[in-house]
Amino acid sequence: MNIESYDYIEYLPTRDCNKKYNLYLLYLTRPKNSSKNYSVKIDVFNQVTLTYRASWIFSIQFAFLSVYRLPVLLKMPVSIMQSIGKHCWPSCIHGQCLSYINNQNLTCCHCESGWSGVQCHIKHTCDCALGSLCISNSICLCPTGRFGHRCHLTQLSCQSQPCLNDGQCILEDIRYRHPNHNRSMCICRQGYAGNRCEYRQNQTEIDFSFDDLETIPSFLLIHLILVEENAQPKRTSLMKKIQFDESSTKILTSVIFHMAFAQILNNYYLIIVRENAIIFEQISAKLISPYRCQSIVELFDEIFSNQHLLK
């Protein structure tokens, strides 16, 4: 696989949610080689740990056009993509065989650092800065705080450690930064807020126990419902990752709510329901069968459960 051109974005959900990006990828030769099949591949990495997350591939459907617009909406999977073994053809020599998020029938080789090519069989000298990741002989993935073609340049905005209470300083991509925004921002740990994480929040703590579950889930969804007069109920959903050796976990939230549900796959569990809104409280929850919310198909026959909701 030859890389014609590439670009990148630095995405942070708390900062960039609903933001749209416009990228322009150019053909290496003009006019383009009409005998080639072109496609756009998108790889996602965690910039803090430099770990690989997922890949998408999109084909150029109308090759006869000189310009092709490709609008995509990416949904990040909760878990990291896992190797599917030796199912790639041709096989991966120095890499892992993975499938694409948007097409499970297509596979690709995710190469180890210092290797490239369709089979990860082409060795190249990595001249990226120490602590960076070599994607190919021309692409370096820089860690947080570094930038430049080979990641040798250092961002200075976070060196003064502006974030308090163990907050993490994150730099904004200068190419997409609003003129009125600071070059850096603080990601606060749970329980703190403010531009520098200087304020301690009054939060509700919910403790979860998994002792009665046969299998501990890899993640947990928590739905918080706020009921207001003359308005639709407001739902706020939170996700919590569960480590493989954890039998309990907790979340902290400043969201005001009346009802709370926990979701594991397609199963829902009632955590709490109150007439008065919960603003600041400590709640203990056990995910056990008596608290599981039965589906309508379990409560009624097939004819009734298939009726329209308004009936």
Coordinates of C-alpha atoms in Angstrom, one line a residue:
M1 CA 0.0 0.0 0.0
N2 CA 1.6 3.3 -1.2
I3 CA 0.7 6.4 0.7
E4 CA -0.1 9.2 -1.8
S5 CA -0.6 11.9 0.9
Y6 CA -1.7 12.2 4.5
D7 CA -3.0 14.6 7.1
Y8 CA -4.0 14.4 10.8
I9 CA -6.2 15.9 13.4
E10 CA -5.9 16.0 17.2
Y11 CA -9.4 15.2 18.6
L12 CA -10.4 15.6 22.2
P13 CA -14.1 14.7 23.0
T14 CA -14.6 17.2 25.8
R15 CA -13.3 20.0 23.5
D16 CA -14.1 19.0 20.0
C17 CA -17.5 17.2 20.2
N18 CA -19.7 18.0 17.1
K19 CA -16.8 19.8 15.4
K20 CA -16.5 19.3 11.7
Y21 CA -13.1 19.0 10.0
N22 CA -12.2 19.6 6.3
L23 CA -9.1 17.8 5.1
Y24 CA -7.6 17.9 1.6
L25 CA -5.6 14.9 0.3
L26 CA -3.8 15.3 -3.0
Y27 CA -2.8 12.7 -5.5
L28 CA 1.0 12.1 -5.7
T29 CA 0.9 12.5 -9.5
R30 CA -1.1 14.8 -11.7
P31 CA -3.0 13.6 -13.5
K32 CA -3.6 10.6 -11.3
N33 CA -2.8 7.1 -12.4
S34 CA -6.1 5.8 -13.7
S35 CA -5.0 2.2 -13.4
K36 CA -4.7 2.4 -9.6
N37 CA -7.5 1.8 -7.1
Y38 CA -7.4 4.6 -4.6
S39 CA -8.9 4.6 -1.1
V40 CA -8.8 6.7 2.1
K41 CA -7.7 4.9 5.3
I42 CA -8.2 6.5 8.7
D43 CA -6.2 5.2 11.7
V44 CA -6.8 6.4 15.3
F45 CA -4.2 6.4 18.0
N46 CA -4.3 7.5 21.6
Q47 CA -1.8 10.4 21.7
V48 CA -1.0 10.1 25.3
T49 CA 0.0 6.4 25.2
L50 CA 0.5 6.2 21.4
T51 CA -1.5 3.0 21.4
Y52 CA -3.5 2.0 18.3
R53 CA -7.3 2.1 18.6
A54 CA -9.0 1.4 15.3
S55 CA -9.0 1.8 11.5
W56 CA -11.6 2.7 8.8
I57 CA -11.3 2.4 5.0
F58 CA -13.3 4.2 2.3
S59 CA -12.9 3.6 -1.4
I60 CA -12.9 6.3 -4.0
Q61 CA -16.1 5.3 -5.8
F62 CA -15.9 7.7 -8.9
A63 CA -12.3 7.4 -10.0
F64 CA -12.9 9.4 -13.2
L65 CA -13.6 12.6 -11.1
S66 CA -10.6 14.9 -10.5
V67 CA -12.0 15.9 -7.1
Y68 CA -14.0 13.5 -4.8
R69 CA -15.7 14.6 -1.6
L70 CA -15.9 12.0 1.1
P71 CA -18.1 12.9 4.1
V72 CA -17.7 10.5 7.0
L73 CA -19.0 10.2 10.5
L74 CA -16.7 8.1 12.7
K75 CA -18.0 6.3 15.8
M76 CA -15.1 5.2 18.1
P77 CA -15.5 1.7 19.5
V78 CA -15.4 1.3 23.2
S79 CA -12.7 -1.4 23.2
I80 CA -9.4 -1.4 21.4
M81 CA -9.3 -3.5 18.1
Q82 CA -7.9 -6.9 18.7
S83 CA -5.8 -9.0 16.3
I84 CA -7.9 -11.6 14.4
G85 CA -4.9 -14.0 14.1
K86 CA -3.5 -15.2 10.8
H87 CA -6.5 -14.4 8.6
C88 CA -4.8 -11.7 6.5
W89 CA -3.8 -12.5 3.0
P90 CA -1.0 -11.9 2.2
S91 CA 0.1 -12.6 5.8
C92 CA 1.5 -10.0 8.2
I93 CA 5.2 -10.6 8.8
H94 CA 6.0 -7.8 11.3
G95 CA 2.6 -6.7 12.5
Q96 CA -0.9 -7.7 13.5
C97 CA -3.8 -8.7 11.3
L98 CA -6.8 -6.5 12.0
S99 CA -10.2 -5.8 10.4
Y100 CA -11.7 -2.4 9.6
I101 CA -14.5 -1.0 11.7
N102 CA -16.7 -0.2 8.7
N103 CA -16.0 -3.4 6.8
Q104 CA -15.3 -6.5 8.9
N105 CA -14.7 -8.5 5.7
L106 CA -11.6 -6.5 4.8
T107 CA -8.4 -6.9 6.7
C108 CA -5.1 -5.0 7.0
C109 CA -1.7 -5.4 8.6
H110 CA -1.0 -3.0 11.4
C111 CA 2.8 -2.8 11.4
E112 CA 5.2 -2.6 14.2
S113 CA 7.3 0.6 14.5
G114 CA 10.0 0.6 11.9
W115 CA 8.2 -1.6 9.4
S116 CA 5.8 -0.8 6.6
G117 CA 4.3 -2.3 3.5
V118 CA 1.2 -4.4 2.8
Q119 CA 2.8 -7.3 4.7
C120 CA 4.8 -5.1 7.1
H121 CA 7.8 -6.5 5.3
I122 CA 9.7 -3.3 4.4
K123 CA 12.2 -2.2 7.1
H124 CA 13.1 1.4 7.4
T125 CA 15.2 3.5 9.7
C126 CA 13.0 5.4 12.1
D127 CA 14.4 9.0 12.5
C128 CA 11.4 10.2 14.6
A129 CA 12.3 11.8 17.9
L130 CA 12.7 9.5 20.9
G131 CA 9.3 8.7 22.4
S132 CA 7.5 9.1 19.1
L133 CA 5.9 6.4 16.9
C134 CA 7.0 5.6 13.3
I135 CA 4.0 4.9 11.1
S136 CA 6.1 4.7 8.0
N137 CA 9.4 6.1 6.8
S138 CA 7.6 9.5 6.2
I139 CA 5.1 9.7 9.1
C140 CA 5.8 10.3 12.7
L141 CA 3.2 10.2 15.4
C142 CA 4.1 12.7 18.1
P143 CA 3.3 12.3 21.8
T144 CA 1.5 15.0 23.8
G145 CA 3.7 18.2 24.0
R146 CA 5.8 17.4 20.9
F147 CA 5.3 18.5 17.3
G148 CA 7.0 18.9 13.9
H149 CA 7.7 16.6 11.0
R150 CA 9.9 14.4 13.1
C151 CA 8.5 15.4 16.6
H152 CA 11.7 17.2 17.6
L153 CA 10.0 20.5 18.6
T154 CA 8.5 21.0 22.0
Q155 CA 5.4 22.9 22.9
L156 CA 6.1 25.5 25.7
S157 CA 2.5 26.3 26.8
C158 CA 2.3 23.3 29.2
Q159 CA 5.8 23.4 30.6
S160 CA 4.7 25.9 33.2
Q161 CA 2.3 23.2 34.5
P162 CA -0.8 25.5 34.6
C163 CA -3.2 22.8 35.7
L164 CA -3.9 22.3 39.4
N165 CA -5.1 19.2 41.3
D166 CA -3.4 16.7 39.0
G167 CA -5.2 18.1 35.9
Q168 CA -3.6 17.3 32.5
C169 CA -2.5 20.0 30.2
I170 CA -3.5 19.5 26.6
L171 CA -2.4 21.6 23.6
E172 CA -4.9 22.6 21.0
D173 CA -4.0 22.0 17.3
I174 CA -3.1 25.5 16.1
R175 CA -4.5 24.8 12.7
Y176 CA -8.1 24.6 14.1
R177 CA -7.8 26.8 17.2
H178 CA -10.3 29.6 17.6
P179 CA -8.5 32.9 17.8
N180 CA -10.0 33.7 21.2
H181 CA -9.1 30.3 22.7
N182 CA -6.0 29.6 24.7
R183 CA -3.3 27.4 23.2
S184 CA -3.7 24.9 26.0
M185 CA -6.5 23.6 28.2
C186 CA -6.7 21.5 31.3
I187 CA -8.5 18.1 31.5
C188 CA -9.6 17.9 35.1
R189 CA -9.8 14.6 37.0
Q190 CA -13.1 13.7 38.6
G191 CA -14.3 16.1 41.3
Y192 CA -12.6 19.2 39.9
A193 CA -13.6 21.9 37.4
G194 CA -12.5 25.3 36.1
N195 CA -10.0 26.5 33.5
R196 CA -7.1 25.3 35.7
C197 CA -9.0 22.6 37.6
E198 CA -9.0 25.0 40.6
Y199 CA -12.5 24.3 41.8
R200 CA -13.7 21.3 43.7
Q201 CA -17.2 20.2 42.6
N202 CA -20.1 19.0 44.7
Q203 CA -20.7 15.7 43.1
T204 CA -22.9 12.6 43.6
E205 CA -20.9 9.4 44.0
I206 CA -22.4 6.1 42.8
D207 CA -20.6 2.9 43.9
F208 CA -21.3 -0.3 41.9
S209 CA -20.7 -3.9 43.0
F210 CA -20.5 -6.8 40.5
D211 CA -20.3 -9.6 43.0
D212 CA -23.6 -11.2 41.8
L213 CA -22.8 -11.1 38.1
E214 CA -21.5 -14.2 36.3
T215 CA -19.3 -12.1 34.0
I216 CA -17.8 -8.7 34.9
P217 CA -18.4 -6.3 32.0
S218 CA -15.6 -4.5 30.2
F219 CA -17.6 -1.3 30.5
L220 CA -20.7 0.1 32.1
L221 CA -23.2 2.7 30.8
I222 CA -25.0 4.9 33.4
H223 CA -28.1 6.8 32.3
L224 CA -29.2 9.7 34.5
I225 CA -32.8 11.0 34.0
L226 CA -33.9 14.5 35.0
V227 CA -37.7 15.0 35.0
E228 CA -39.0 18.6 34.5
E229 CA -42.5 20.0 34.3
N230 CA -43.8 20.8 30.8
A231 CA -40.6 19.5 29.2
Q232 CA -39.2 16.2 27.9
P233 CA -37.1 14.3 30.4
K234 CA -33.4 15.0 30.0
R235 CA -31.0 12.0 29.8
T236 CA -27.3 12.2 30.5
S237 CA -25.3 9.0 29.7
L238 CA -21.9 8.2 31.2
M239 CA -19.5 5.4 30.4
K240 CA -17.1 3.8 32.8
K241 CA -14.5 1.3 31.7
I242 CA -14.0 -1.7 34.0
Q243 CA -10.6 -3.4 34.5
F244 CA -10.6 -7.2 34.1
D245 CA -9.7 -7.7 37.8
E246 CA -12.2 -5.2 39.3
S247 CA -15.3 -6.4 41.2
S248 CA -16.5 -2.9 41.9
T249 CA -16.2 0.6 40.5
K250 CA -17.6 4.1 41.1
I251 CA -18.4 7.2 39.2
L252 CA -18.6 10.9 40.2
T253 CA -21.0 13.2 38.6
S254 CA -22.3 16.8 39.0
V255 CA -25.4 16.0 36.9
I256 CA -28.7 16.6 38.7
F257 CA -31.1 13.7 38.2
H258 CA -34.2 11.9 39.5
M259 CA -33.6 8.4 38.2
A260 CA -30.5 6.4 37.4
F261 CA -30.1 3.2 35.4
A262 CA -27.1 1.0 34.7
Q263 CA -26.8 -0.7 31.3
I264 CA -24.7 -3.8 30.6
L265 CA -25.2 -4.8 26.9
N266 CA -29.0 -5.1 26.5
N267 CA -29.7 -5.4 30.2
Y268 CA -30.9 -2.4 32.3
Y269 CA -30.7 -2.2 36.1
L270 CA -32.5 0.4 38.3
I271 CA -30.1 2.2 40.5
I272 CA -32.3 4.8 42.2
V273 CA -35.5 6.8 41.7
R274 CA -36.4 9.8 43.8
E275 CA -39.3 12.4 43.8
N276 CA -36.9 15.2 44.6
A277 CA -33.9 15.7 42.4
I278 CA -30.5 14.3 43.6
I279 CA -27.9 17.0 43.7
F280 CA -25.2 15.7 46.1
E281 CA -25.3 12.2 47.6
Q282 CA -23.4 9.0 48.0
I283 CA -25.2 6.0 46.5
S284 CA -24.4 2.3 46.7
A285 CA -25.7 0.1 43.9
K286 CA -25.7 -3.7 43.4
L287 CA -26.4 -5.0 39.9
I288 CA -28.5 -8.0 40.9
S289 CA -31.4 -9.7 39.2
P290 CA -34.2 -8.1 41.3
Y291 CA -33.2 -4.7 40.1
R292 CA -33.1 -5.7 36.4
C293 CA -35.7 -4.0 34.3
Q294 CA -37.6 -6.6 32.2
S295 CA -38.0 -5.9 28.5
I296 CA -41.5 -5.5 27.1
V297 CA -41.1 -8.8 25.2
E298 CA -40.5 -10.6 28.5
L299 CA -43.7 -9.1 30.1
F300 CA -46.2 -9.5 27.2
D301 CA -46.8 -11.8 24.3
E302 CA -45.4 -11.2 20.8
I303 CA -48.6 -9.6 19.4
F304 CA -48.8 -7.0 22.2
S305 CA -45.1 -6.2 22.3
N306 CA -45.0 -5.5 18.6
Q307 CA -47.7 -2.9 18.8
H308 CA -46.8 0.7 18.1
L309 CA -45.8 2.6 21.3
L310 CA -48.7 5.1 21.0
K311 CA -51.2 2.2 21.2

